[in-house]
């Protein structure tokens, strides 16, 4: 459950301070956090991808200064900025590659342009890695040494932390687990990336709505029909609500989704072997705070239990993420802090 976080005030906050940005296709969330990962301010600006990346970089520079002002600080008080951006990207090169959510921004040298407009040093990161790092630093993963965050939304974001370090891979594609193949058949579902059979084409929130829509179009009877006719949006949440009321089709879809997620999670357990795997994003149904969320998590764990090495099942935590929509900017700031500390000979 995304909690409403209180801002820590300037006198209570602990220096040094960091700014984090979570760049998305629609909005950019920008906030300041203190050395303990506590937010001091945040605000959002529209991305306006259609105006091009140079305009975006310029407005992100302004938004960084606005967040600093809202936190009661001066730019000179900020040690470093972290920018979490959607992939694909080239992290060492500081540029975007072909980000599906930022049309027209291909190959833009975003790290140096945003740093230029902000007048501050900047750490460039994958948005899913940044969110995972946020959970690792101050969220559900704060007791873990290695962990994975799966963000279940339009697609499936995956951020991997191994031994306290975000895993970028040698070509900045280390967390593209949403595009791992869970069905190799020629008629497998087509993913948003254009390839067939990928994990997110089955288990993302969008995929759940799509699978349900297809079943209804094929003539399956379901209480979902009445809900949709009455104006409800066909979403993963609606499907889960109807499953809870005993609708057989909705229940079948929810169980199938838990199976897909379980398969993906077991693949991650058997390759990375983390302390924990956290689920975040739209398809967490209110998390522990709601009966729906708790039941969904139990279903996913049951799938994992039946498919993973028993030795790992006993030792691997599967839980909800804690920071909600704040994980991205908090984690980006955390990755900036990590780089700042490394530059100053501090660990962690
Ligand atoms: Zn894909």
Coordinates of C-alpha atoms and ligand atoms in Angstrom, one line a residue:
X1 CA 0.0 0.0 0.0
X2 CA 1.4 3.4 -0.9
X3 CA 1.5 5.2 2.3
X4 CA 1.1 9.0 2.6
X5 CA 4.6 9.9 3.7
X6 CA 5.3 13.0 5.9
X7 CA 8.0 15.3 4.7
X8 CA 10.9 15.6 7.1
X9 CA 11.5 19.3 7.8
X10 CA 14.8 21.1 7.2
X11 CA 15.9 21.3 10.9
X12 CA 15.3 17.6 11.4
X13 CA 16.8 16.5 8.1
X14 CA 20.2 15.0 8.0
X15 CA 22.8 16.3 5.5
X16 CA 24.0 15.7 2.8
X17 CA 20.9 16.1 0.6
X18 CA 20.1 14.5 -2.7
X19 CA 17.6 15.0 -5.5
X20 CA 15.9 12.1 -7.3
X21 CA 13.9 12.2 -10.5
X22 CA 11.6 9.5 -11.8
X23 CA 11.2 10.1 -15.5
X24 CA 8.1 8.6 -17.1
X25 CA 6.4 8.9 -20.5
X26 CA 3.6 11.2 -19.0
X27 CA 5.1 12.8 -15.8
X28 CA 8.4 13.4 -14.1
X29 CA 8.4 13.1 -10.3
X30 CA 11.1 15.1 -8.6
X31 CA 12.0 15.2 -4.9
X32 CA 14.6 15.9 -2.4
X33 CA 15.6 13.3 0.2
X34 CA 18.0 13.6 3.2
X35 CA 20.9 11.2 4.0
X36 CA 18.5 8.8 5.7
X37 CA 16.2 8.5 2.6
X38 CA 13.4 10.7 4.1
X39 CA 11.6 12.9 1.5
X40 CA 11.8 16.6 2.2
X41 CA 9.8 17.7 -0.9
X42 CA 8.4 16.4 -4.1
X43 CA 6.4 17.6 -7.1
X44 CA 5.6 16.5 -10.6
X45 CA 5.8 18.1 -14.0
X46 CA 4.5 16.8 -17.3
X47 CA 7.1 15.2 -19.5
X48 CA 5.8 16.6 -22.8
X49 CA 7.7 14.1 -24.9
X50 CA 6.3 15.7 -28.0
X51 CA 8.4 18.9 -27.3
X52 CA 11.6 16.8 -27.7
X53 CA 14.3 15.8 -25.2
X54 CA 16.3 19.1 -25.1
X55 CA 13.1 20.9 -23.8
X56 CA 12.5 18.0 -21.4
X57 CA 16.0 18.3 -20.0
X58 CA 15.7 22.0 -19.6
X59 CA 12.4 21.7 -17.7
X60 CA 13.8 18.9 -15.6
X61 CA 16.6 21.3 -14.6
X62 CA 14.0 23.8 -13.5
X63 CA 12.0 21.2 -11.7
X64 CA 15.2 20.1 -9.7
X65 CA 15.6 23.7 -8.6
X66 CA 11.9 24.0 -7.6
X67 CA 12.2 20.8 -5.5
X68 CA 15.3 22.2 -3.8
X69 CA 13.4 25.4 -3.0
X70 CA 10.3 23.5 -1.7
X71 CA 12.7 21.6 0.7
X72 CA 13.9 24.9 2.1
X73 CA 17.4 24.4 0.6
X74 CA 19.8 26.1 -1.8
X75 CA 21.3 24.3 -4.8
X76 CA 24.7 24.4 -3.0
X77 CA 23.2 22.2 -0.2
X78 CA 22.6 19.3 -2.7
X79 CA 25.5 16.8 -3.1
X80 CA 24.2 15.0 -6.2
X81 CA 21.1 14.3 -8.4
X82 CA 19.9 10.9 -9.5
X83 CA 17.8 10.4 -12.6
X84 CA 15.9 7.2 -13.2
X85 CA 14.8 6.9 -16.8
X86 CA 12.9 4.3 -18.7
X87 CA 15.0 1.9 -20.9
X88 CA 16.4 1.1 -23.2
X89 CA 19.5 3.0 -22.3
X90 CA 23.3 3.1 -22.2
X91 CA 24.2 3.9 -18.6
X92 CA 28.0 4.3 -18.9
X93 CA 27.4 6.4 -22.1
X94 CA 24.8 8.6 -20.2
X95 CA 22.3 8.3 -23.0
X96 CA 19.0 6.9 -23.9
X97 CA 19.0 4.2 -26.6
X98 CA 15.4 3.4 -27.8
X99 CA 13.0 4.1 -24.9
X100 CA 9.6 2.9 -25.9
X101 CA 7.9 5.4 -23.5
X102 CA 9.8 8.4 -24.7
X103 CA 9.1 8.6 -28.5
X104 CA 11.5 10.8 -30.3
X105 CA 14.1 10.8 -27.5
X106 CA 16.3 8.0 -29.0
X107 CA 20.0 8.3 -28.4
X108 CA 19.7 11.6 -26.5
X109 CA 22.7 12.3 -24.1
X110 CA 20.3 12.9 -21.2
X111 CA 22.7 12.6 -18.3
X112 CA 24.9 15.5 -19.4
X113 CA 22.0 17.7 -20.6
X114 CA 20.0 17.5 -17.4
X115 CA 23.2 17.9 -15.3
X116 CA 24.0 21.0 -17.4
X117 CA 20.6 22.6 -16.8
X118 CA 20.6 21.7 -13.1
X119 CA 24.2 22.8 -12.6
X120 CA 24.7 19.7 -10.4
X121 CA 26.5 16.3 -10.7
X122 CA 24.1 13.6 -11.8
X123 CA 23.8 9.8 -11.6
X124 CA 22.0 8.2 -14.5
X125 CA 20.0 5.0 -13.7
X126 CA 17.3 2.7 -15.1
X127 CA 13.9 3.6 -13.5
X128 CA 13.2 0.0 -12.4
X129 CA 16.7 -0.3 -10.8
X130 CA 16.1 3.0 -9.1
X131 CA 12.7 1.9 -7.7
X132 CA 14.4 -1.4 -6.5
X133 CA 17.2 0.6 -4.9
X134 CA 14.6 2.7 -3.1
X135 CA 12.9 -0.4 -1.6
X136 CA 16.4 -1.7 -0.7
X137 CA 17.5 1.5 1.0
X138 CA 14.4 2.5 3.0
X139 CA 11.5 0.2 1.9
X140 CA 10.4 -3.4 2.3
X141 CA 13.9 -4.6 1.3
X142 CA 15.9 -2.7 3.9
X143 CA 16.9 -5.9 5.7
X144 CA 18.0 -7.6 2.5
X145 CA 21.5 -7.9 1.0
X146 CA 20.2 -9.0 -2.5
X147 CA 16.7 -8.4 -3.7
X148 CA 14.5 -8.0 -6.8
X149 CA 11.5 -5.6 -7.3
X150 CA 8.9 -6.5 -9.9
X151 CA 6.7 -3.5 -10.8
X152 CA 3.4 -4.8 -12.2
X153 CA 1.8 -2.2 -14.3
X154 CA 1.5 -1.5 -18.1
X155 CA 4.5 -3.7 -18.4
X156 CA 6.7 -5.5 -15.8
X157 CA 9.6 -3.4 -14.5
X158 CA 12.4 -5.4 -12.9
X159 CA 15.2 -4.0 -10.7
X160 CA 17.9 -6.3 -9.3
X161 CA 20.1 -5.5 -6.4
X162 CA 23.0 -8.0 -5.7
X163 CA 25.1 -7.5 -2.6
X164 CA 23.9 -3.9 -2.2
X165 CA 24.8 -3.0 -5.8
X166 CA 22.2 -2.4 -8.6
X167 CA 22.8 -4.9 -11.4
X168 CA 23.1 -3.0 -14.7
X169 CA 24.7 -5.7 -16.8
X170 CA 27.5 -5.1 -19.2
X171 CA 25.2 -3.4 -21.7
X172 CA 22.7 -1.7 -19.3
X173 CA 20.0 -4.4 -20.0
X174 CA 20.6 -6.4 -16.8
X175 CA 17.0 -6.0 -15.5
X176 CA 15.0 -6.6 -18.6
X177 CA 13.3 -9.7 -17.0
X178 CA 9.9 -8.5 -18.2
X179 CA 11.1 -9.6 -21.6
X180 CA 12.2 -13.1 -20.5
X181 CA 10.4 -15.8 -22.5
X182 CA 7.8 -17.9 -20.7
X183 CA 6.1 -19.3 -23.8
X184 CA 8.2 -20.2 -26.8
X185 CA 5.3 -21.4 -29.1
X186 CA 4.7 -19.6 -32.4
X187 CA 1.3 -18.5 -31.3
X188 CA 2.5 -17.1 -28.0
X189 CA 1.2 -13.6 -26.9
X190 CA 2.9 -10.6 -28.5
X191 CA 4.7 -8.3 -26.1
X192 CA 4.7 -4.5 -26.2
X193 CA 8.3 -4.8 -27.5
X194 CA 7.1 -6.7 -30.6
X195 CA 8.5 -10.2 -29.6
X196 CA 6.3 -13.2 -28.6
X197 CA 6.0 -15.1 -25.4
X198 CA 7.5 -12.5 -23.0
X199 CA 6.7 -12.6 -19.2
X200 CA 5.0 -9.1 -19.3
X201 CA 2.7 -10.1 -22.2
X202 CA 1.1 -12.6 -19.7
X203 CA 1.6 -11.2 -16.2
X204 CA 1.4 -7.4 -16.3
X205 CA -1.7 -5.6 -15.2
X206 CA -2.4 -4.7 -18.9
X207 CA -2.0 -8.3 -19.9
X208 CA -4.6 -9.4 -17.2
X209 CA -7.1 -6.9 -18.7
X210 CA -6.4 -8.1 -22.2
X211 CA -6.7 -11.8 -21.4
X212 CA -10.1 -11.0 -19.7
X213 CA -11.3 -9.0 -22.6
X214 CA -10.5 -11.8 -25.0
X215 CA -12.3 -14.4 -22.9
X216 CA -15.4 -12.1 -22.8
X217 CA -15.2 -11.5 -26.5
X218 CA -15.0 -15.3 -27.0
X219 CA -18.4 -15.5 -25.2
X220 CA -17.5 -16.6 -21.7
X221 CA -20.3 -15.7 -19.3
X222 CA -19.1 -13.6 -16.3
X223 CA -20.3 -11.0 -13.8
X224 CA -17.6 -8.9 -15.4
X225 CA -19.9 -8.2 -18.3
X226 CA -22.4 -6.4 -16.1
X227 CA -19.7 -4.5 -14.3
X228 CA -18.2 -3.3 -17.6
X229 CA -21.7 -2.5 -19.0
X230 CA -22.4 -0.4 -15.9
X231 CA -19.3 1.7 -16.7
X232 CA -16.5 0.0 -14.7
X233 CA -13.1 -0.1 -16.3
X234 CA -11.9 -3.6 -17.2
X235 CA -8.8 -3.7 -15.0
X236 CA -6.8 -6.2 -13.1
X237 CA -8.4 -4.8 -9.9
X238 CA -12.0 -5.3 -11.3
X239 CA -11.1 -8.9 -12.2
X240 CA -9.8 -9.5 -8.7
X241 CA -12.9 -8.0 -7.2
X242 CA -15.2 -10.3 -9.2
X243 CA -13.0 -13.3 -8.5
X244 CA -13.5 -12.5 -4.8
X245 CA -17.3 -12.6 -5.3
X246 CA -17.0 -16.0 -6.8
X247 CA -17.2 -15.3 -10.6
X248 CA -15.6 -18.4 -12.2
X249 CA -14.0 -16.6 -15.2
X250 CA -12.5 -13.9 -13.0
X251 CA -11.2 -16.5 -10.6
X252 CA -9.7 -18.5 -13.4
X253 CA -7.9 -15.4 -14.7
X254 CA -6.6 -14.5 -11.3
X255 CA -5.3 -18.0 -10.7
X256 CA -3.7 -18.1 -14.1
X257 CA -2.0 -14.7 -13.4
X258 CA -0.6 -16.0 -10.1
X259 CA 0.7 -19.0 -12.0
X260 CA 2.5 -16.8 -14.5
X261 CA 4.0 -14.6 -11.8
X262 CA 5.0 -17.7 -9.9
X263 CA 6.9 -19.0 -12.9
X264 CA 8.7 -15.7 -13.4
X265 CA 9.6 -15.5 -9.7
X266 CA 10.9 -19.1 -9.6
X267 CA 13.1 -18.3 -12.7
X268 CA 14.5 -15.3 -10.8
X269 CA 15.1 -17.3 -7.6
X270 CA 16.9 -20.0 -9.5
X271 CA 19.2 -17.5 -11.3
X272 CA 19.8 -14.7 -8.9
X273 CA 18.9 -16.3 -5.5
X274 CA 18.0 -13.1 -3.7
X275 CA 16.9 -12.7 0.0
X276 CA 13.6 -11.4 -1.3
X277 CA 11.4 -10.6 -4.2
X278 CA 9.0 -7.7 -3.9
X279 CA 5.9 -6.9 -5.9
X280 CA 4.9 -3.3 -6.5
X281 CA 2.9 -1.3 -9.0
X282 CA -0.8 -1.3 -9.9
X283 CA -1.5 -5.0 -9.6
X284 CA -0.9 -5.4 -5.9
X285 CA -4.6 -4.7 -5.0
X286 CA -3.9 -2.5 -2.0
X287 CA -1.2 -4.8 -0.6
X288 CA -1.4 -6.2 2.9
X289 CA -4.0 -3.5 3.9
X290 CA -6.6 -5.2 1.7
X291 CA -8.0 -8.7 1.8
X292 CA -7.7 -8.9 -2.0
X293 CA -3.9 -8.0 -1.9
X294 CA -3.2 -10.5 0.8
X295 CA -5.0 -13.3 -1.0
X296 CA -3.3 -12.6 -4.3
X297 CA 0.1 -12.7 -2.6
X298 CA -0.8 -16.0 -1.0
X299 CA -1.8 -17.5 -4.4
X300 CA 1.6 -16.3 -5.9
X301 CA 3.5 -17.9 -3.0
X302 CA 1.6 -21.1 -3.4
X303 CA 2.7 -21.3 -7.1
X304 CA 6.3 -20.6 -6.1
X305 CA 6.2 -23.2 -3.3
X306 CA 5.1 -25.9 -5.8
X307 CA 7.8 -25.1 -8.4
X308 CA 10.9 -23.9 -6.6
X309 CA 13.7 -25.7 -4.8
X310 CA 12.3 -26.3 -1.3
X311 CA 15.6 -25.1 0.2
X312 CA 14.9 -21.7 -1.4
X313 CA 11.2 -21.6 -0.7
X314 CA 12.0 -21.7 3.0
X315 CA 14.6 -18.9 2.7
X316 CA 13.3 -16.5 0.1
X317 CA 10.9 -13.7 1.2
X318 CA 8.1 -12.8 -1.2
X319 CA 6.3 -9.7 -0.2
X320 CA 4.8 -6.4 -1.3
X321 CA 6.9 -3.3 -1.9
X322 CA 6.4 -0.4 0.6
X323 CA 7.1 2.9 -1.1
X324 CA 4.5 2.9 -3.9
X325 CA 4.9 5.6 -6.4
X326 CA 7.7 7.3 -4.4
X327 CA 10.2 4.4 -4.8
X328 CA 11.5 5.8 -8.1
X329 CA 12.6 9.2 -7.0
X330 CA 13.7 8.1 -3.5
X331 CA 15.8 5.3 -5.1
X332 CA 17.2 7.6 -7.8
X333 CA 18.3 9.9 -5.0
X334 CA 19.7 6.8 -3.2
X335 CA 21.8 5.8 -6.2
X336 CA 23.1 9.4 -6.3
X337 CA 24.0 9.0 -2.7
X338 CA 25.7 5.7 -3.3
X339 CA 27.9 7.3 -6.0
X340 CA 28.6 10.4 -3.9
X341 CA 29.7 8.1 -1.0
X342 CA 31.9 6.0 -3.3
X343 CA 33.6 9.2 -4.5
X344 CA 34.3 10.2 -0.9
X345 CA 35.6 6.8 0.1
X346 CA 32.5 5.8 2.1
X347 CA 30.8 2.5 1.7
X348 CA 27.1 1.7 1.2
Ligands
LIG1 ZN1 8.9 -8.0 -24.6

